[in-house]
mmCIF file of C-alpha atoms and ligand atoms in Angstrom:
data_model
loop_
_atom_site.group_PDB
_atom_site.id
_atom_site.type_symbol
_atom_site.label_atom_id
_atom_site.label_comp_id
_atom_site.label_asym_id
_atom_site.label_seq_id
_atom_site.Cartn_x
_atom_site.Cartn_y
_atom_site.Cartn_z
ATOM 1 C CA UNK A 1 -0.002 0.077 0.189
ATOM 2 C CA UNK A 2 2.811 2.276 0.965
ATOM 3 C CA UNK A 3 5.075 1.453 -2.054
ATOM 4 C CA UNK A 4 2.063 2.064 -4.578
ATOM 5 C CA UNK A 5 1.526 5.673 -2.789
ATOM 6 C CA UNK A 6 5.056 6.861 -3.215
ATOM 7 C CA UNK A 7 5.258 5.588 -6.830
ATOM 8 C CA UNK A 8 1.972 7.576 -7.361
ATOM 9 C CA UNK A 9 3.728 10.415 -5.697
ATOM 10 C CA UNK A 10 6.832 10.488 -7.604
ATOM 11 C CA UNK A 11 5.051 10.357 -10.927
ATOM 12 C CA UNK A 12 2.837 13.276 -10.314
ATOM 13 C CA UNK A 13 5.941 15.401 -9.672
ATOM 14 C CA UNK A 14 6.191 18.498 -11.798
ATOM 15 C CA UNK A 15 8.834 18.117 -14.482
ATOM 16 C CA UNK A 16 12.434 19.936 -13.578
ATOM 17 C CA UNK A 17 12.134 19.433 -10.238
ATOM 18 C CA UNK A 18 15.166 17.514 -9.067
ATOM 19 C CA UNK A 19 14.150 14.416 -7.946
ATOM 20 C CA UNK A 20 17.325 13.543 -5.443
ATOM 21 C CA UNK A 21 16.420 12.010 -2.161
ATOM 22 C CA UNK A 22 16.031 14.657 0.419
ATOM 23 C CA UNK A 23 16.492 14.112 4.011
ATOM 24 C CA UNK A 24 16.202 17.206 6.230
ATOM 25 C CA UNK A 25 18.346 15.168 8.787
ATOM 26 C CA UNK A 26 21.327 15.434 6.494
ATOM 27 C CA UNK A 27 21.005 18.561 4.732
ATOM 28 C CA UNK A 28 19.710 21.887 5.507
ATOM 29 C CA UNK A 29 17.259 23.179 3.372
ATOM 30 C CA UNK A 30 19.062 26.021 1.748
ATOM 31 C CA UNK A 31 21.508 23.322 0.926
ATOM 32 C CA UNK A 32 18.770 21.408 -1.329
ATOM 33 C CA UNK A 33 18.064 24.719 -3.023
ATOM 34 C CA UNK A 34 21.367 25.922 -3.635
ATOM 35 C CA UNK A 35 21.868 22.716 -5.189
ATOM 36 C CA UNK A 36 18.800 23.066 -7.336
ATOM 37 C CA UNK A 37 19.605 26.310 -8.555
ATOM 38 C CA UNK A 38 23.162 25.136 -9.586
ATOM 39 C CA UNK A 39 22.029 22.476 -11.386
ATOM 40 C CA UNK A 40 19.606 24.792 -13.114
ATOM 41 C CA UNK A 41 22.364 27.499 -13.744
ATOM 42 C CA UNK A 42 25.087 24.833 -15.108
ATOM 43 C CA UNK A 43 22.140 23.159 -17.493
ATOM 44 C CA UNK A 44 21.215 26.487 -19.016
ATOM 45 C CA UNK A 45 24.994 27.801 -19.371
ATOM 46 C CA UNK A 46 26.152 24.325 -21.050
ATOM 47 C CA UNK A 47 23.168 23.865 -23.166
ATOM 48 C CA UNK A 48 24.525 25.461 -26.243
ATOM 49 C CA UNK A 49 27.815 25.700 -25.056
ATOM 50 C CA UNK A 50 30.679 23.753 -27.272
ATOM 51 C CA UNK A 51 33.661 23.248 -25.375
ATOM 52 C CA UNK A 52 35.988 22.694 -28.630
ATOM 53 C CA UNK A 53 35.338 26.061 -30.035
ATOM 54 C CA UNK A 54 37.561 28.856 -28.607
ATOM 55 C CA UNK A 55 36.086 32.241 -27.567
ATOM 56 C CA UNK A 56 39.054 34.221 -28.973
ATOM 57 C CA UNK A 57 37.846 36.795 -31.507
ATOM 58 C CA UNK A 58 39.294 36.403 -35.024
ATOM 59 C CA UNK A 59 37.612 39.178 -37.001
ATOM 60 C CA UNK A 60 40.847 40.936 -36.900
ATOM 61 C CA UNK A 61 43.630 41.726 -39.568
ATOM 62 C CA UNK A 62 46.849 40.589 -38.029
ATOM 63 C CA UNK A 63 48.754 43.094 -39.968
ATOM 64 C CA UNK A 64 47.416 46.041 -38.490
ATOM 65 C CA UNK A 65 48.488 47.460 -34.946
ATOM 66 C CA UNK A 66 46.532 46.479 -31.692
ATOM 67 C CA UNK A 67 43.561 47.889 -31.334
ATOM 68 C CA UNK A 68 42.929 49.586 -34.751
ATOM 69 C CA UNK A 69 39.339 48.407 -35.044
ATOM 70 C CA UNK A 70 37.366 50.372 -32.487
ATOM 71 C CA UNK A 71 34.249 48.232 -32.914
ATOM 72 C CA UNK A 72 35.896 45.034 -32.033
ATOM 73 C CA UNK A 73 36.228 43.694 -28.684
ATOM 74 C CA UNK A 74 39.541 44.170 -26.495
ATOM 75 C CA UNK A 75 42.111 41.013 -26.991
ATOM 76 C CA UNK A 76 41.271 38.190 -25.066
ATOM 77 C CA UNK A 77 42.721 38.347 -21.833
ATOM 78 C CA UNK A 78 44.718 35.487 -19.981
ATOM 79 C CA UNK A 79 46.739 35.579 -17.130
ATOM 80 C CA UNK A 80 49.110 33.359 -15.189
ATOM 81 C CA UNK A 81 49.651 33.446 -11.435
ATOM 82 C CA UNK A 82 52.803 32.224 -9.970
ATOM 83 C CA UNK A 83 51.929 30.872 -6.816
ATOM 84 C CA UNK A 84 54.902 29.087 -5.650
ATOM 85 C CA UNK A 85 58.302 28.376 -6.875
ATOM 86 C CA UNK A 86 60.470 25.124 -5.555
ATOM 87 C CA UNK A 87 63.915 24.619 -6.842
ATOM 88 C CA UNK A 88 64.559 21.207 -7.261
ATOM 89 C CA UNK A 89 67.848 20.677 -8.760
ATOM 90 C CA UNK A 90 70.739 22.729 -10.460
ATOM 91 C CA UNK A 91 72.990 20.473 -12.789
ATOM 92 C CA UNK A 92 76.031 22.959 -13.389
ATOM 93 C CA UNK A 93 77.593 20.624 -15.979
ATOM 94 C CA UNK A 94 74.466 20.051 -18.041
ATOM 95 C CA UNK A 95 73.407 23.919 -17.486
ATOM 96 C CA UNK A 96 70.200 22.777 -16.415
ATOM 97 C CA UNK A 97 67.840 23.812 -13.564
ATOM 98 C CA UNK A 98 64.565 22.079 -12.488
ATOM 99 C CA UNK A 99 61.740 23.804 -10.873
ATOM 100 C CA UNK A 100 58.240 22.988 -9.474
ATOM 101 C CA UNK A 101 56.050 25.817 -10.175
ATOM 102 C CA UNK A 102 52.594 26.197 -8.566
ATOM 103 C CA UNK A 103 50.559 28.414 -11.262
ATOM 104 C CA UNK A 104 47.114 29.550 -11.552
ATOM 105 C CA UNK A 105 45.532 30.142 -14.966
ATOM 106 C CA UNK A 106 43.079 32.897 -15.435
ATOM 107 C CA UNK A 107 41.068 33.589 -18.525
ATOM 108 C CA UNK A 108 37.991 35.037 -20.017
ATOM 109 C CA UNK A 109 34.920 33.068 -21.835
ATOM 110 C CA UNK A 110 31.737 35.316 -22.567
ATOM 111 C CA UNK A 111 29.803 32.503 -23.462
ATOM 112 C CA UNK A 112 29.966 31.394 -19.538
ATOM 113 C CA UNK A 113 28.585 34.871 -18.059
ATOM 114 C CA UNK A 114 25.041 34.683 -16.509
ATOM 115 C CA UNK A 115 22.534 36.916 -15.079
ATOM 116 C CA UNK A 116 22.926 36.053 -11.586
ATOM 117 C CA UNK A 117 19.697 37.536 -10.290
ATOM 118 C CA UNK A 118 18.110 34.541 -12.148
ATOM 119 C CA UNK A 119 19.875 32.093 -10.019
ATOM 120 C CA UNK A 120 19.587 33.888 -6.587
ATOM 121 C CA UNK A 121 22.651 35.690 -6.852
ATOM 122 C CA UNK A 122 25.022 32.627 -7.364
ATOM 123 C CA UNK A 123 28.280 34.291 -8.317
ATOM 124 C CA UNK A 124 30.602 31.317 -8.863
ATOM 125 C CA UNK A 125 30.507 27.398 -9.338
ATOM 126 C CA UNK A 126 33.015 24.680 -10.087
ATOM 127 C CA UNK A 127 33.114 22.338 -13.238
ATOM 128 C CA UNK A 128 35.086 19.800 -14.744
ATOM 129 C CA UNK A 129 37.728 21.074 -16.886
ATOM 130 C CA UNK A 130 36.626 18.740 -20.010
ATOM 131 C CA UNK A 131 33.504 20.902 -20.026
ATOM 132 C CA UNK A 132 34.895 24.162 -21.013
ATOM 133 C CA UNK A 133 37.239 25.341 -23.517
ATOM 134 C CA UNK A 134 40.782 25.801 -21.954
ATOM 135 C CA UNK A 135 43.874 27.391 -23.340
ATOM 136 C CA UNK A 136 46.818 25.310 -23.936
ATOM 137 C CA UNK A 137 49.722 27.002 -22.149
ATOM 138 C CA UNK A 138 53.342 26.037 -23.318
ATOM 139 C CA UNK A 139 56.739 26.232 -21.879
ATOM 140 C CA UNK A 140 58.744 27.929 -24.389
ATOM 141 C CA UNK A 141 62.154 26.152 -25.016
ATOM 142 C CA UNK A 142 62.704 23.683 -22.281
ATOM 143 C CA UNK A 143 63.845 20.637 -21.868
ATOM 144 C CA UNK A 144 60.986 18.729 -20.112
ATOM 145 C CA UNK A 145 57.812 19.544 -18.421
ATOM 146 C CA UNK A 146 55.585 17.211 -16.195
ATOM 147 C CA UNK A 147 52.193 18.124 -15.280
ATOM 148 C CA UNK A 148 51.285 16.619 -12.124
ATOM 149 C CA UNK A 149 47.570 16.741 -12.132
ATOM 150 C CA UNK A 150 45.453 14.016 -12.991
ATOM 151 C CA UNK A 151 43.968 13.849 -16.221
ATOM 152 C CA UNK A 152 40.493 12.940 -15.158
ATOM 153 C CA UNK A 153 40.287 15.121 -12.138
ATOM 154 C CA UNK A 154 40.774 18.557 -13.512
ATOM 155 C CA UNK A 155 38.588 21.578 -11.748
ATOM 156 C CA UNK A 156 38.224 24.886 -13.105
ATOM 157 C CA UNK A 157 35.935 27.430 -11.184
ATOM 158 C CA UNK A 158 33.924 29.917 -13.146
ATOM 159 C CA UNK A 159 32.455 33.154 -12.103
ATOM 160 C CA UNK A 160 29.298 34.909 -13.364
ATOM 161 C CA UNK A 161 31.220 37.423 -15.661
ATOM 162 C CA UNK A 162 32.691 34.340 -17.566
ATOM 163 C CA UNK A 163 36.107 34.452 -15.866
ATOM 164 C CA UNK A 164 37.718 31.066 -15.357
ATOM 165 C CA UNK A 165 40.510 29.892 -13.587
ATOM 166 C CA UNK A 166 42.431 26.560 -12.518
ATOM 167 C CA UNK A 167 45.332 25.563 -10.804
ATOM 168 C CA UNK A 168 48.383 23.766 -12.182
ATOM 169 C CA UNK A 169 51.226 22.233 -10.855
ATOM 170 C CA UNK A 170 54.323 21.380 -13.147
ATOM 171 C CA UNK A 171 57.923 20.316 -12.954
ATOM 172 C CA UNK A 172 59.874 22.189 -15.425
ATOM 173 C CA UNK A 173 63.418 21.182 -16.368
ATOM 174 C CA UNK A 174 65.058 24.451 -17.940
ATOM 175 C CA UNK A 175 68.203 25.042 -19.635
ATOM 176 C CA UNK A 176 70.112 28.127 -18.371
ATOM 177 C CA UNK A 177 73.273 29.441 -19.320
ATOM 178 C CA UNK A 178 75.643 29.026 -16.212
ATOM 179 C CA UNK A 179 78.575 31.281 -15.698
ATOM 180 C CA UNK A 180 81.066 29.790 -13.339
ATOM 181 C CA UNK A 181 83.816 32.275 -13.347
ATOM 182 C CA UNK A 182 83.170 33.179 -9.593
ATOM 183 C CA UNK A 183 82.609 29.596 -8.444
ATOM 184 C CA UNK A 184 81.887 28.828 -5.539
ATOM 185 C CA UNK A 185 80.333 32.127 -4.966
ATOM 186 C CA UNK A 186 78.304 32.508 -8.196
ATOM 187 C CA UNK A 187 75.278 33.660 -8.889
ATOM 188 C CA UNK A 188 72.669 32.474 -11.713
ATOM 189 C CA UNK A 189 70.076 33.602 -13.716
ATOM 190 C CA UNK A 190 67.453 31.329 -14.923
ATOM 191 C CA UNK A 191 64.520 32.330 -17.118
ATOM 192 C CA UNK A 192 61.462 30.266 -17.649
ATOM 193 C CA UNK A 193 59.446 31.332 -20.482
ATOM 194 C CA UNK A 194 55.557 30.635 -21.203
ATOM 195 C CA UNK A 195 53.561 31.172 -24.200
ATOM 196 C CA UNK A 196 50.203 30.613 -25.871
ATOM 197 C CA UNK A 197 51.143 28.853 -29.175
ATOM 198 C CA UNK A 198 49.242 29.978 -32.460
ATOM 199 C CA UNK A 199 47.326 32.908 -31.404
ATOM 200 C CA UNK A 200 48.408 36.432 -32.728
ATOM 201 C CA UNK A 201 49.517 39.140 -30.636
ATOM 202 C CA UNK A 202 46.517 41.587 -31.655
ATOM 203 C CA UNK A 203 44.005 38.827 -30.823
ATOM 204 C CA UNK A 204 45.508 37.907 -27.522
ATOM 205 C CA UNK A 205 46.729 39.354 -24.293
ATOM 206 C CA UNK A 206 49.124 37.658 -21.699
ATOM 207 C CA UNK A 207 49.264 38.857 -18.527
ATOM 208 C CA UNK A 208 51.607 37.595 -15.872
ATOM 209 C CA UNK A 209 52.032 38.149 -11.914
ATOM 210 C CA UNK A 210 53.589 36.854 -9.044
ATOM 211 C CA UNK A 211 51.226 36.353 -6.123
ATOM 212 C CA UNK A 212 52.868 39.220 -3.714
ATOM 213 C CA UNK A 213 52.567 36.755 -0.539
ATOM 214 C CA UNK A 214 55.687 34.909 -1.916
ATOM 215 C CA UNK A 215 57.683 38.325 -2.451
ATOM 216 C CA UNK A 216 59.388 37.906 0.963
ATOM 217 C CA UNK A 217 62.890 36.947 2.038
ATOM 218 C CA UNK A 218 61.556 34.407 4.326
ATOM 219 C CA UNK A 219 59.661 32.739 1.926
ATOM 220 C CA UNK A 220 62.537 32.844 -0.501
ATOM 221 C CA UNK A 221 64.378 30.751 1.972
ATOM 222 C CA UNK A 222 62.382 27.958 1.472
ATOM 223 C CA UNK A 223 62.203 27.767 -2.242
ATOM 224 C CA UNK A 224 66.010 27.198 -2.850
ATOM 225 C CA UNK A 225 67.496 23.686 -1.851
ATOM 226 C CA UNK A 226 70.680 22.879 0.145
ATOM 227 C CA UNK A 227 73.058 24.111 -2.013
ATOM 228 C CA UNK A 228 71.165 26.992 -3.699
ATOM 229 C CA UNK A 229 69.267 29.693 -2.460
ATOM 230 C CA UNK A 230 66.876 31.968 -4.299
ATOM 231 C CA UNK A 231 67.911 35.461 -4.377
ATOM 232 C CA UNK A 232 65.252 37.009 -6.779
ATOM 233 C CA UNK A 233 62.222 36.473 -8.482
ATOM 234 C CA UNK A 234 60.923 38.539 -11.101
ATOM 235 C CA UNK A 235 58.334 38.417 -14.112
ATOM 236 C CA UNK A 236 57.633 40.348 -17.453
ATOM 237 C CA UNK A 237 55.854 39.772 -20.913
ATOM 238 C CA UNK A 238 57.774 40.417 -23.880
ATOM 239 C CA UNK A 239 57.480 39.972 -27.765
ATOM 240 C CA UNK A 240 59.112 37.021 -29.752
ATOM 241 C CA UNK A 241 60.533 38.744 -32.693
ATOM 242 C CA UNK A 242 63.684 38.110 -34.668
ATOM 243 C CA UNK A 243 66.035 40.950 -35.760
ATOM 244 C CA UNK A 244 65.888 39.755 -39.401
ATOM 245 C CA UNK A 245 64.762 42.984 -41.060
ATOM 246 C CA UNK A 246 61.942 40.984 -42.641
ATOM 247 C CA UNK A 247 59.135 42.811 -40.917
ATOM 248 C CA UNK A 248 56.928 43.129 -43.955
ATOM 249 C CA UNK A 249 56.935 39.467 -44.750
ATOM 250 C CA UNK A 250 53.989 37.439 -43.455
ATOM 251 C CA UNK A 251 56.307 34.735 -42.031
ATOM 252 C CA UNK A 252 57.701 37.396 -39.261
ATOM 253 C CA UNK A 253 54.073 37.919 -38.109
ATOM 254 C CA UNK A 254 53.560 34.433 -37.138
ATOM 255 C CA UNK A 255 56.555 34.741 -34.960
ATOM 256 C CA UNK A 256 55.216 37.960 -33.306
ATOM 257 C CA UNK A 257 53.987 36.056 -29.818
ATOM 258 C CA UNK A 258 53.647 37.065 -26.507
ATOM 259 C CA UNK A 259 56.091 35.384 -24.138
ATOM 260 C CA UNK A 260 55.710 35.641 -20.470
ATOM 261 C CA UNK A 261 59.156 35.296 -18.218
ATOM 262 C CA UNK A 262 59.441 34.287 -14.814
ATOM 263 C CA UNK A 263 63.240 34.735 -13.947
ATOM 264 C CA UNK A 264 64.735 33.827 -10.892
ATOM 265 C CA UNK A 265 68.177 34.421 -9.377
ATOM 266 C CA UNK A 266 69.994 31.794 -7.498
ATOM 267 C CA UNK A 267 73.188 32.103 -5.291
ATOM 268 C CA UNK A 268 75.387 28.840 -4.548
ATOM 269 C CA UNK A 269 77.752 27.791 -1.746
ATOM 270 C CA UNK A 270 78.813 24.462 -3.454
ATOM 271 C CA UNK A 271 81.121 21.642 -2.877
ATOM 272 C CA UNK A 272 82.199 20.479 -6.283
ATOM 273 C CA UNK A 273 83.784 22.109 -9.173
ATOM 274 C CA UNK A 274 81.788 21.960 -12.510
ATOM 275 C CA UNK A 275 83.446 20.604 -15.468
ATOM 276 C CA UNK A 276 83.903 23.555 -17.436
ATOM 277 C CA UNK A 277 86.560 25.278 -19.594
ATOM 278 C CA UNK A 278 87.254 28.333 -17.231
ATOM 279 C CA UNK A 279 89.280 28.397 -13.946
ATOM 280 C CA UNK A 280 86.706 29.171 -11.143
ATOM 281 C CA UNK A 281 87.675 31.374 -8.221
ATOM 282 C CA UNK A 282 88.179 28.074 -5.979
ATOM 283 C CA UNK A 283 90.900 27.001 -8.797
ATOM 284 C CA UNK A 284 92.668 30.294 -8.166
ATOM 285 C CA UNK A 285 92.689 29.918 -4.659
ATOM 286 C CA UNK A 286 94.221 26.405 -4.848
ATOM 287 C CA UNK A 287 97.161 27.534 -7.307
ATOM 288 C CA UNK A 288 97.844 30.607 -5.148
ATOM 289 C CA UNK A 289 98.075 27.874 -2.301
ATOM 290 C CA UNK A 290 100.561 25.781 -4.117
ATOM 291 C CA UNK A 291 102.515 28.805 -5.073
ATOM 292 C CA UNK A 292 102.831 29.798 -1.250
ATOM 293 C CA UNK A 293 103.925 25.976 -0.377
ATOM 294 C CA UNK A 294 106.517 25.959 -3.212
ATOM 295 C CA UNK A 295 107.881 29.392 -2.033
ATOM 296 C CA UNK A 296 108.010 28.245 1.813
ATOM 297 C CA UNK A 297 110.163 24.618 0.646
ATOM 298 C CA UNK A 298 112.240 26.459 -1.621
ATOM 299 C CA UNK A 299 113.351 29.229 1.551
ATOM 300 C CA UNK A 300 113.746 26.347 3.903
ATOM 301 C CA UNK A 301 115.746 24.437 1.439
ATOM 302 C CA UNK A 302 117.872 27.495 0.730
ATOM 303 C CA UNK A 303 118.375 28.242 4.447
ATOM 304 C CA UNK A 304 119.722 24.704 5.234
ATOM 305 C CA UNK A 305 122.003 24.686 2.062
ATOM 306 C CA UNK A 306 123.275 27.990 2.999
ATOM 307 C CA UNK A 307 123.965 26.610 6.622
ATOM 308 C CA UNK A 308 125.867 23.775 5.267
ATOM 309 C CA UNK A 309 127.919 26.266 3.259
ATOM 310 C CA UNK A 310 128.672 28.697 5.703
ATOM 311 C CA UNK A 311 129.399 26.469 8.961
ATOM 312 C CA UNK A 312 133.100 25.086 7.712
ATOM 313 C CA UNK A 313 133.911 28.919 7.029
ATOM 314 C CA UNK A 314 132.611 30.263 10.323
ATOM 315 C CA UNK A 315 134.697 27.220 12.104
ATOM 316 C CA UNK A 316 137.972 28.383 9.966
ATOM 317 C CA UNK A 317 137.178 31.915 11.252
ATOM 318 C CA UNK A 318 136.852 31.091 14.931
ATOM 319 C CA UNK A 319 140.143 28.815 14.631
ATOM 320 C CA UNK A 320 142.233 31.746 12.952
ATOM 321 C CA UNK A 321 140.880 34.040 15.786
ATOM 322 C CA UNK A 322 142.455 31.840 18.530
HETATM 323 C C1 LIG B 1 15.008 24.951 -12.081
HETATM 324 O O1 LIG B 1 14.292 25.040 -13.422
HETATM 325 C C2 LIG B 1 13.265 24.271 -13.157
HETATM 326 C C3 LIG B 1 12.636 24.756 -14.964
HETATM 327 O O2 LIG B 1 12.950 25.731 -15.390
HETATM 328 C C4 LIG B 1 11.938 25.364 -12.279
HETATM 329 O O3 LIG B 1 11.042 24.634 -12.468
HETATM 330 C C5 LIG B 1 12.528 25.280 -11.178
HETATM 331 O O4 LIG B 1 11.908 26.496 -10.249
HETATM 332 C C6 LIG B 1 14.043 25.804 -11.169
HETATM 333 N N1 LIG B 1 14.646 25.683 -9.470
HETATM 334 C C7 LIG B 1 15.266 26.924 -9.037
HETATM 335 C C8 LIG B 1 15.464 26.315 -7.347
HETATM 336 O O5 LIG B 1 15.160 27.795 -9.410
HETATM 337 C C1 LIG B 2 42.414 42.729 -20.292
HETATM 338 O O1 LIG B 2 43.430 43.107 -19.007
HETATM 339 C C2 LIG B 2 43.613 44.589 -19.128
HETATM 340 C C3 LIG B 2 44.558 44.574 -18.127
HETATM 341 O O2 LIG B 2 44.240 44.332 -16.817
HETATM 342 C C4 LIG B 2 42.465 45.270 -19.020
HETATM 343 O O3 LIG B 2 42.891 46.736 -19.287
HETATM 344 C C5 LIG B 2 41.436 44.935 -20.448
HETATM 345 O O4 LIG B 2 40.197 45.761 -20.112
HETATM 346 C C6 LIG B 2 41.059 43.296 -20.364
HETATM 347 N N1 LIG B 2 40.231 43.102 -21.368
HETATM 348 C C7 LIG B 2 39.370 42.144 -21.300
HETATM 349 C C8 LIG B 2 38.486 41.931 -22.509
HETATM 350 O O5 LIG B 2 38.797 41.941 -20.117
HETATM 351 C C1 LIG B 3 18.694 39.919 -15.135
HETATM 352 O O1 LIG B 3 17.282 39.153 -14.779
HETATM 353 C C2 LIG B 3 16.525 39.902 -13.907
HETATM 354 C C3 LIG B 3 15.362 39.337 -13.561
HETATM 355 O O2 LIG B 3 14.637 38.435 -14.494
HETATM 356 C C4 LIG B 3 15.934 41.066 -14.775
HETATM 357 O O3 LIG B 3 15.144 42.145 -13.955
HETATM 358 C C5 LIG B 3 17.404 41.991 -15.412
HETATM 359 O O4 LIG B 3 17.166 43.180 -15.985
HETATM 360 C C6 LIG B 3 18.334 41.143 -15.740
HETATM 361 N N1 LIG B 3 19.581 41.808 -15.857
HETATM 362 C C7 LIG B 3 20.369 41.552 -17.229
HETATM 363 C C8 LIG B 3 21.405 42.746 -17.261
HETATM 364 O O5 LIG B 3 19.762 41.157 -18.028
HETATM 365 C C1 LIG B 4 20.645 39.092 -4.259
HETATM 366 O O1 LIG B 4 21.256 40.362 -4.294
HETATM 367 C C2 LIG B 4 20.142 41.364 -4.043
HETATM 368 C C3 LIG B 4 21.328 42.735 -4.091
HETATM 369 O O2 LIG B 4 22.506 42.483 -3.258
HETATM 370 C C4 LIG B 4 19.345 41.329 -3.120
HETATM 371 O O3 LIG B 4 18.647 42.668 -3.087
HETATM 372 C C5 LIG B 4 18.550 40.072 -3.329
HETATM 373 O O4 LIG B 4 17.640 40.075 -1.930
HETATM 374 C C6 LIG B 4 19.608 39.170 -3.279
HETATM 375 N N1 LIG B 4 18.832 37.791 -3.705
HETATM 376 C C7 LIG B 4 18.919 36.486 -3.005
HETATM 377 C C8 LIG B 4 17.817 35.465 -3.489
HETATM 378 O O5 LIG B 4 19.633 36.445 -2.150
HETATM 379 C C1 LIG B 5 64.382 41.991 -7.353
HETATM 380 O O1 LIG B 5 64.567 42.403 -8.757
HETATM 381 C C2 LIG B 5 63.833 43.533 -8.824
HETATM 382 C C3 LIG B 5 63.598 43.938 -10.371
HETATM 383 O O2 LIG B 5 65.144 43.676 -11.014
HETATM 384 C C4 LIG B 5 64.348 44.720 -7.991
HETATM 385 O O3 LIG B 5 63.964 45.888 -8.179
HETATM 386 C C5 LIG B 5 64.263 44.372 -6.644
HETATM 387 O O4 LIG B 5 65.228 45.365 -5.909
HETATM 388 C C6 LIG B 5 65.279 43.061 -6.444
HETATM 389 N N1 LIG B 5 64.924 42.310 -5.353
HETATM 390 C C7 LIG B 5 66.132 41.949 -4.492
HETATM 391 C C8 LIG B 5 65.545 41.639 -3.263
HETATM 392 O O5 LIG B 5 67.269 41.971 -4.830
#
């Protein structure tokens, strides 16, 4: 009898109401309401959304300067925040530096903006990254990059204006030119460069920030390792172009890419000499020590020889005086 009744109740539910089991013992009513609103919001947002299509505006003549068309939207914004950097190792002979970077990407997709007043002021929600279009951040000119995130478990946060952000944790091995002439008191500067490949500079604007909280001596201390100390961290965005006077050719326009750079400066106190061509300071120190030792041995030998030569003569003199 009871079962029958419940079946009847279920079938008469109005369409669109979430039929999930709700027990007020476990959930406060507000939570149930939130879940319903969020479910409506995502359903409406993603109905016509195709995650394989990019939001980058392309009705732009790439040969014209940035912003030439006043009717066009501003360049598509893409920002990378650096939240943490950890030095893993520095291999001086190979001129290779490995770091772990914790980054946040932040971009804009107008198709995901919504009117919050229709959804009880819901200003943000989380979604699987597969459901949205994402740019592909690429590290420019590095040896090796390893993304620690689980492929199946990437999430993005979305706000009501259509801004999205996600978090990346990567290990990057970069080649950095090293100057060991001041070894073992050397300071090395290493650059890691990121870019968004294939987009033109007139279409995409790259921004780059370092989280202010980590720009602190005490936090820098935790970023180095036993051998190297992090001294400074800087960032900038530059344009990649080649100085070959071929500005009018289309080929060069392809090369005009925004590149963002994160530079870190390392100081070292190491216990081994790298196998390189020029003599490091430690080598000069050892050579000077050797020279001092040679001079000392020479002086001691000379004094002994002088004594041996002078003693018989002194004896002769003394006997002559008697
Ligand atoms: C969700 O959408 C359905 C259908 O449009 C509507 O009937 C329902 O009231 C909405 N729920 C909330 C909590 O807004
Ligand atoms: C992109 O960011 C720049 C700098 O913060 C800002 O001036 C510009 O309005 C942004 N563009 C869009 C489309 O949000
Ligand atoms: C958002 O929705 C509310 C309620 O339907 C409406 O009054 C308001 O004009 C809408 N705002 C915009 C910007 O469309
Ligand atoms: C949404 O925000 C507006 C303005 O802050 C407020 O007047 C309104 O009551 C809020 N609505 C809900 C459902 O919280
Ligand atoms: C780090 O580098 C920036 C830019 O070159 C400079 O302004 C700043 O003084 C440096 N900080 C330290 C602690 O050296």
